mmCIF file of C-alpha atoms in Angstrom:
data_model
loop_
_atom_site.group_PDB
_atom_site.id
_atom_site.type_symbol
_atom_site.label_atom_id
_atom_site.label_comp_id
_atom_site.label_asym_id
_atom_site.label_seq_id
_atom_site.Cartn_x
_atom_site.Cartn_y
_atom_site.Cartn_z
ATOM 1 C CA UNK A 1 86.168 76.515 147.086
ATOM 2 C CA UNK A 2 87.280 73.541 145.003
ATOM 3 C CA UNK A 3 90.165 74.609 142.737
ATOM 4 C CA UNK A 4 90.850 73.512 139.188
ATOM 5 C CA UNK A 5 88.402 71.794 136.899
ATOM 6 C CA UNK A 6 85.233 70.342 138.368
ATOM 7 C CA UNK A 7 84.846 66.695 137.391
ATOM 8 C CA UNK A 8 81.036 66.658 137.509
ATOM 9 C CA UNK A 9 81.121 69.019 134.532
ATOM 10 C CA UNK A 10 82.862 66.424 132.369
ATOM 11 C CA UNK A 11 81.792 62.875 133.155
ATOM 12 C CA UNK A 12 78.677 60.923 134.014
ATOM 13 C CA UNK A 13 80.431 57.551 134.101
ATOM 14 C CA UNK A 14 83.557 55.947 135.524
ATOM 15 C CA UNK A 15 86.712 56.933 133.665
ATOM 16 C CA UNK A 16 90.450 56.838 134.271
ATOM 17 C CA UNK A 17 90.915 60.450 133.178
ATOM 18 C CA UNK A 18 94.633 60.756 133.972
ATOM 19 C CA UNK A 19 96.470 63.718 132.451
ATOM 20 C CA UNK A 20 100.094 64.806 132.772
ATOM 21 C CA UNK A 21 100.895 67.877 134.853
ATOM 22 C CA UNK A 22 104.090 69.789 135.565
ATOM 23 C CA UNK A 23 106.054 68.349 138.510
ATOM 24 C CA UNK A 24 105.928 71.813 140.077
ATOM 25 C CA UNK A 25 102.118 71.444 140.290
ATOM 26 C CA UNK A 26 102.281 68.087 142.050
ATOM 27 C CA UNK A 27 100.980 69.139 145.507
ATOM 28 C CA UNK A 28 98.031 71.512 145.453
ATOM 29 C CA UNK A 29 98.314 72.770 149.038
ATOM 30 C CA UNK A 30 95.488 74.796 150.512
ATOM 31 C CA UNK A 31 95.832 73.752 154.159
ATOM 32 C CA UNK A 32 97.971 75.809 156.517
ATOM 33 C CA UNK A 33 98.824 73.073 159.047
ATOM 34 C CA UNK A 34 97.930 69.533 157.920
ATOM 35 C CA UNK A 35 99.673 68.030 160.952
ATOM 36 C CA UNK A 36 97.154 69.701 163.263
ATOM 37 C CA UNK A 37 94.422 67.643 161.601
ATOM 38 C CA UNK A 38 96.355 64.431 161.006
ATOM 39 C CA UNK A 39 98.384 63.995 164.203
ATOM 40 C CA UNK A 40 95.367 63.564 166.538
ATOM 41 C CA UNK A 41 93.943 60.891 164.227
ATOM 42 C CA UNK A 42 97.316 59.145 164.033
ATOM 43 C CA UNK A 43 97.576 59.140 167.824
ATOM 44 C CA UNK A 44 94.019 58.072 168.637
ATOM 45 C CA UNK A 45 92.912 55.955 165.653
ATOM 46 C CA UNK A 46 96.086 54.653 164.078
ATOM 47 C CA UNK A 47 94.538 51.580 162.486
ATOM 48 C CA UNK A 48 92.025 53.733 160.650
ATOM 49 C CA UNK A 49 94.553 56.165 159.175
ATOM 50 C CA UNK A 50 97.914 54.379 159.039
ATOM 51 C CA UNK A 51 99.292 51.021 157.896
ATOM 52 C CA UNK A 52 102.544 49.710 156.456
ATOM 53 C CA UNK A 53 103.736 46.395 155.081
ATOM 54 C CA UNK A 54 107.042 44.846 156.036
ATOM 55 C CA UNK A 55 109.885 45.956 153.815
ATOM 56 C CA UNK A 56 108.321 49.255 152.725
ATOM 57 C CA UNK A 57 110.547 51.659 154.665
ATOM 58 C CA UNK A 58 112.979 52.300 151.776
ATOM 59 C CA UNK A 59 110.105 53.398 149.546
ATOM 60 C CA UNK A 60 108.639 55.450 152.369
ATOM 61 C CA UNK A 61 111.956 57.249 152.802
ATOM 62 C CA UNK A 62 112.015 58.109 149.112
ATOM 63 C CA UNK A 63 108.507 59.573 149.392
ATOM 64 C CA UNK A 64 109.734 61.754 152.253
ATOM 65 C CA UNK A 65 112.579 62.945 150.050
ATOM 66 C CA UNK A 66 110.135 63.904 147.279
ATOM 67 C CA UNK A 67 107.912 65.832 149.681
ATOM 68 C CA UNK A 68 110.891 67.637 151.196
ATOM 69 C CA UNK A 69 112.126 68.521 147.716
ATOM 70 C CA UNK A 70 108.706 70.042 146.972
ATOM 71 C CA UNK A 71 108.046 71.762 150.303
ATOM 72 C CA UNK A 72 111.485 72.224 151.833
ATOM 73 C CA UNK A 73 113.117 70.238 154.642
ATOM 74 C CA UNK A 74 111.592 70.047 158.102
ATOM 75 C CA UNK A 75 112.433 68.199 161.289
ATOM 76 C CA UNK A 76 109.587 65.789 162.164
ATOM 77 C CA UNK A 77 108.914 64.450 165.662
ATOM 78 C CA UNK A 78 111.210 61.497 166.375
ATOM 79 C CA UNK A 79 110.191 57.917 165.674
ATOM 80 C CA UNK A 80 107.644 58.499 162.921
ATOM 81 C CA UNK A 81 107.485 56.192 159.894
ATOM 82 C CA UNK A 82 108.927 58.118 156.921
ATOM 83 C CA UNK A 83 105.696 58.066 154.915
ATOM 84 C CA UNK A 84 103.730 59.537 157.796
ATOM 85 C CA UNK A 85 106.438 62.149 158.389
ATOM 86 C CA UNK A 86 105.863 63.148 154.763
ATOM 87 C CA UNK A 87 102.058 62.973 154.947
ATOM 88 C CA UNK A 88 101.759 65.288 157.956
ATOM 89 C CA UNK A 89 103.354 68.051 155.887
ATOM 90 C CA UNK A 90 100.770 68.044 153.108
ATOM 91 C CA UNK A 91 96.979 68.066 152.885
ATOM 92 C CA UNK A 92 97.169 64.990 150.658
ATOM 93 C CA UNK A 93 96.841 61.416 151.812
ATOM 94 C CA UNK A 94 99.809 59.366 150.599
ATOM 95 C CA UNK A 95 99.622 55.793 149.325
ATOM 96 C CA UNK A 96 102.792 53.864 148.446
ATOM 97 C CA UNK A 97 102.312 51.122 145.850
ATOM 98 C CA UNK A 98 105.029 48.536 145.263
ATOM 99 C CA UNK A 99 105.164 45.603 142.854
ATOM 100 C CA UNK A 100 105.264 42.395 144.859
ATOM 101 C CA UNK A 101 104.752 38.885 143.493
ATOM 102 C CA UNK A 102 103.948 40.375 140.102
ATOM 103 C CA UNK A 103 101.145 42.596 141.439
ATOM 104 C CA UNK A 104 101.061 46.280 142.330
ATOM 105 C CA UNK A 105 100.139 46.257 146.026
ATOM 106 C CA UNK A 106 99.502 48.892 148.666
ATOM 107 C CA UNK A 107 102.676 48.835 150.776
ATOM 108 C CA UNK A 108 102.057 51.801 153.093
ATOM 109 C CA UNK A 109 99.476 54.551 153.432
ATOM 110 C CA UNK A 110 98.527 57.579 155.469
ATOM 111 C CA UNK A 111 94.771 58.002 155.098
ATOM 112 C CA UNK A 112 93.338 60.939 157.031
ATOM 113 C CA UNK A 113 90.565 61.763 154.535
ATOM 114 C CA UNK A 114 89.563 58.358 153.257
ATOM 115 C CA UNK A 115 86.151 57.853 151.671
ATOM 116 C CA UNK A 116 84.500 54.832 153.324
ATOM 117 C CA UNK A 117 87.552 52.665 153.931
ATOM 118 C CA UNK A 118 90.353 52.435 156.464
ATOM 119 C CA UNK A 119 94.088 51.898 156.238
ATOM 120 C CA UNK A 120 94.053 48.559 158.026
ATOM 121 C CA UNK A 121 91.367 47.245 155.657
ATOM 122 C CA UNK A 122 93.312 47.884 152.456
ATOM 123 C CA UNK A 123 97.004 47.420 153.291
ATOM 124 C CA UNK A 124 98.580 44.782 151.063
ATOM 125 C CA UNK A 125 95.766 44.741 148.532
ATOM 126 C CA UNK A 126 96.426 44.632 144.801
ATOM 127 C CA UNK A 127 95.025 47.079 142.240
ATOM 128 C CA UNK A 128 92.285 44.584 141.409
ATOM 129 C CA UNK A 129 91.366 44.099 145.062
ATOM 130 C CA UNK A 130 91.423 47.818 145.832
ATOM 131 C CA UNK A 131 88.983 48.550 143.019
ATOM 132 C CA UNK A 132 86.786 45.496 143.509
ATOM 133 C CA UNK A 133 83.772 47.551 144.708
ATOM 134 C CA UNK A 134 83.815 49.633 141.502
ATOM 135 C CA UNK A 135 81.286 48.059 139.147
ATOM 136 C CA UNK A 136 82.929 46.864 135.950
ATOM 137 C CA UNK A 137 86.439 47.965 136.909
ATOM 138 C CA UNK A 138 88.073 44.579 136.277
ATOM 139 C CA UNK A 139 86.502 44.247 132.836
ATOM 140 C CA UNK A 140 86.873 47.848 131.659
ATOM 141 C CA UNK A 141 89.891 49.370 133.370
ATOM 142 C CA UNK A 142 92.145 46.952 135.254
ATOM 143 C CA UNK A 143 94.523 46.077 132.408
ATOM 144 C CA UNK A 144 94.850 49.742 131.410
ATOM 145 C CA UNK A 145 95.575 50.838 134.982
ATOM 146 C CA UNK A 146 98.194 48.117 135.416
ATOM 147 C CA UNK A 147 99.874 49.276 132.207
ATOM 148 C CA UNK A 148 99.867 52.856 133.458
ATOM 149 C CA UNK A 149 101.618 51.782 136.670
ATOM 150 C CA UNK A 150 104.124 49.640 134.767
ATOM 151 C CA UNK A 151 104.906 52.382 132.270
ATOM 152 C CA UNK A 152 105.282 55.327 134.635
ATOM 153 C CA UNK A 153 108.404 57.372 133.972
ATOM 154 C CA UNK A 154 110.189 59.127 136.855
ATOM 155 C CA UNK A 155 109.746 62.515 135.159
ATOM 156 C CA UNK A 156 105.988 62.098 134.695
ATOM 157 C CA UNK A 157 103.306 63.227 137.152
ATOM 158 C CA UNK A 158 99.703 62.257 136.351
ATOM 159 C CA UNK A 159 96.539 63.827 137.768
ATOM 160 C CA UNK A 160 92.848 62.991 137.842
ATOM 161 C CA UNK A 161 89.772 64.084 139.811
ATOM 162 C CA UNK A 162 86.538 62.386 140.737
ATOM 163 C CA UNK A 163 83.558 63.404 142.809
ATOM 164 C CA UNK A 164 80.639 62.345 144.895
ATOM 165 C CA UNK A 165 78.033 63.961 147.140
ATOM 166 C CA UNK A 166 77.522 63.342 150.871
ATOM 167 C CA UNK A 167 75.527 64.722 153.778
ATOM 168 C CA UNK A 168 78.778 65.358 155.666
ATOM 169 C CA UNK A 169 81.326 68.144 155.863
ATOM 170 C CA UNK A 170 83.987 65.889 157.436
ATOM 171 C CA UNK A 171 87.195 64.996 155.623
ATOM 172 C CA UNK A 172 87.686 61.833 157.685
ATOM 173 C CA UNK A 173 84.845 59.491 156.650
ATOM 174 C CA UNK A 174 85.994 55.927 157.369
ATOM 175 C CA UNK A 175 82.490 54.413 157.310
ATOM 176 C CA UNK A 176 79.413 55.082 155.195
ATOM 177 C CA UNK A 177 76.711 53.783 157.567
ATOM 178 C CA UNK A 178 76.769 56.617 160.159
ATOM 179 C CA UNK A 179 76.591 59.244 157.416
ATOM 180 C CA UNK A 180 73.869 57.609 155.384
ATOM 181 C CA UNK A 181 71.834 56.913 158.521
ATOM 182 C CA UNK A 182 71.464 60.684 158.947
ATOM 183 C CA UNK A 183 70.073 61.399 155.483
ATOM 184 C CA UNK A 184 66.532 61.346 156.837
ATOM 185 C CA UNK A 185 67.417 64.181 159.212
ATOM 186 C CA UNK A 186 68.191 66.567 156.349
ATOM 187 C CA UNK A 187 65.529 69.248 155.896
ATOM 188 C CA UNK A 188 64.829 69.270 152.132
ATOM 189 C CA UNK A 189 64.592 73.059 152.180
ATOM 190 C CA UNK A 190 68.093 73.227 153.693
ATOM 191 C CA UNK A 191 69.601 70.496 151.504
ATOM 192 C CA UNK A 192 71.963 72.889 149.731
ATOM 193 C CA UNK A 193 73.739 73.584 153.001
ATOM 194 C CA UNK A 194 73.588 70.037 154.359
ATOM 195 C CA UNK A 195 74.929 68.306 151.249
ATOM 196 C CA UNK A 196 78.542 68.656 150.188
ATOM 197 C CA UNK A 197 80.325 68.044 146.922
ATOM 198 C CA UNK A 198 83.368 65.904 147.714
ATOM 199 C CA UNK A 199 86.088 66.092 145.077
ATOM 200 C CA UNK A 200 89.210 63.926 145.169
ATOM 201 C CA UNK A 201 92.235 65.269 143.351
ATOM 202 C CA UNK A 202 94.594 62.342 142.791
ATOM 203 C CA UNK A 203 98.146 62.160 141.459
ATOM 204 C CA UNK A 204 100.439 59.314 140.483
ATOM 205 C CA UNK A 205 104.220 59.326 140.063
ATOM 206 C CA UNK A 206 107.125 56.881 139.974
ATOM 207 C CA UNK A 207 109.719 56.632 142.742
ATOM 208 C CA UNK A 208 112.899 56.622 140.642
ATOM 209 C CA UNK A 209 115.248 54.935 143.111
ATOM 210 C CA UNK A 210 113.110 52.225 144.740
ATOM 211 C CA UNK A 211 110.745 51.690 141.785
ATOM 212 C CA UNK A 212 107.461 52.070 143.617
ATOM 213 C CA UNK A 213 104.598 54.376 142.706
ATOM 214 C CA UNK A 214 103.168 57.112 144.899
ATOM 215 C CA UNK A 215 99.433 57.761 144.730
ATOM 216 C CA UNK A 216 98.209 60.935 146.437
ATOM 217 C CA UNK A 217 94.645 61.916 147.351
ATOM 218 C CA UNK A 218 93.633 65.489 148.172
ATOM 219 C CA UNK A 219 89.989 65.903 149.215
ATOM 220 C CA UNK A 220 88.160 69.180 148.723
ATOM 221 C CA UNK A 221 84.683 69.870 150.121
ATOM 222 C CA UNK A 222 82.175 72.456 148.957
ATOM 223 C CA UNK A 223 78.502 72.925 149.956
ATOM 224 C CA UNK A 224 76.027 72.243 147.189
ATOM 225 C CA UNK A 225 74.710 75.748 147.899
ATOM 226 C CA UNK A 226 77.897 77.159 146.344
ATOM 227 C CA UNK A 227 76.415 76.414 142.912
ATOM 228 C CA UNK A 228 73.411 78.707 143.385
ATOM 229 C CA UNK A 229 75.045 81.901 142.165
ATOM 230 C CA UNK A 230 76.838 80.360 139.186
ATOM 231 C CA UNK A 231 74.305 79.319 136.511
ATOM 232 C CA UNK A 232 76.946 77.551 134.395
ATOM 233 C CA UNK A 233 78.187 75.357 137.251
ATOM 234 C CA UNK A 234 74.622 74.731 138.459
ATOM 235 C CA UNK A 235 73.489 73.603 135.010
ATOM 236 C CA UNK A 236 76.604 71.438 134.575
ATOM 237 C CA UNK A 237 76.026 69.736 137.906
ATOM 238 C CA UNK A 238 72.346 69.142 137.103
ATOM 239 C CA UNK A 239 73.290 67.514 133.774
ATOM 240 C CA UNK A 240 75.927 65.309 135.399
ATOM 241 C CA UNK A 241 73.629 64.244 138.231
ATOM 242 C CA UNK A 242 70.816 63.283 135.907
ATOM 243 C CA UNK A 243 73.059 61.679 133.272
ATOM 244 C CA UNK A 244 75.073 59.519 135.681
ATOM 245 C CA UNK A 245 75.135 55.922 134.508
ATOM 246 C CA UNK A 246 73.320 53.255 136.526
ATOM 247 C CA UNK A 247 76.693 51.777 137.512
ATOM 248 C CA UNK A 248 78.008 55.098 138.806
ATOM 249 C CA UNK A 249 74.758 55.868 140.636
ATOM 250 C CA UNK A 250 74.710 52.449 142.287
ATOM 251 C CA UNK A 251 78.354 52.629 143.401
ATOM 252 C CA UNK A 252 78.026 56.133 144.853
ATOM 253 C CA UNK A 253 74.452 55.559 146.132
ATOM 254 C CA UNK A 254 73.105 58.673 144.459
ATOM 255 C CA UNK A 255 69.633 57.188 144.809
ATOM 256 C CA UNK A 256 69.724 58.007 148.536
ATOM 257 C CA UNK A 257 70.034 61.715 147.732
ATOM 258 C CA UNK A 258 67.849 62.067 144.624
ATOM 259 C CA UNK A 259 64.876 63.670 146.380
ATOM 260 C CA UNK A 260 67.116 66.166 148.169
ATOM 261 C CA UNK A 261 69.199 67.044 145.119
ATOM 262 C CA UNK A 262 66.237 67.401 142.771
ATOM 263 C CA UNK A 263 64.505 69.647 145.307
ATOM 264 C CA UNK A 264 67.637 71.771 145.577
ATOM 265 C CA UNK A 265 67.945 72.022 141.794
ATOM 266 C CA UNK A 266 64.326 73.173 141.425
ATOM 267 C CA UNK A 267 64.674 75.826 144.141
ATOM 268 C CA UNK A 268 68.015 76.991 142.709
ATOM 269 C CA UNK A 269 66.514 77.417 139.233
ATOM 270 C CA UNK A 270 68.497 74.740 137.423
ATOM 271 C CA UNK A 271 67.291 73.742 133.960
ATOM 272 C CA UNK A 272 64.763 70.935 133.965
ATOM 273 C CA UNK A 273 65.915 67.470 132.914
ATOM 274 C CA UNK A 274 64.994 66.000 129.582
#
């Protein structure tokens, strides 16, 4: 079950949506042994889930200190980069941003639940480059996001959530093509079990000593079928799906799932669209 607020109930367009939370609520948890999931990926597919830029180890070490302050100290296996030693203790993916050459750039990341990108593809990219695929981001949001990063205070933790829908129950989804190629295999009658709501809970906070910013991503999955027995959530999802802007629909490729989702909504008894 996805905890907290459900972002499809609130927005049908791109939005920044950051809100302050208590530092004690920084890591949401919910996974008993994240290392059991992350370590095999780190060992077998390192380029997909791990990357670091030269000179980032001091910031990585500060991230490890923050995680240990939140979760308690632990002795990691020897030889691990500090950011990965921190990431294997929490369900969240960890992304270290540092300001280099006047731009906030991705300096190190542990990415075991990435949505259609890999660590080696994005290391070193700026905020503008990271969000290039998002339609209209540069015109609508880039300056505001840069100001948020520049103005972060060490005592402030910010949170946001976004969502999408996929025919996959995997957390690790480095590529879209294999997943989307299987859409035609989904039985429309069974779409509620085959399709999953994928919610990203993201946080942002300043590293007080080294000056970087830590961006965390916690992915939660829930079958679309989970909405059947909750009329309020079902109706809210139906409204959000149908009201999604053309830009949002194009970016998330909702068009590929329309026939499956609309069939599910009819069978589940959701209100009809306008």
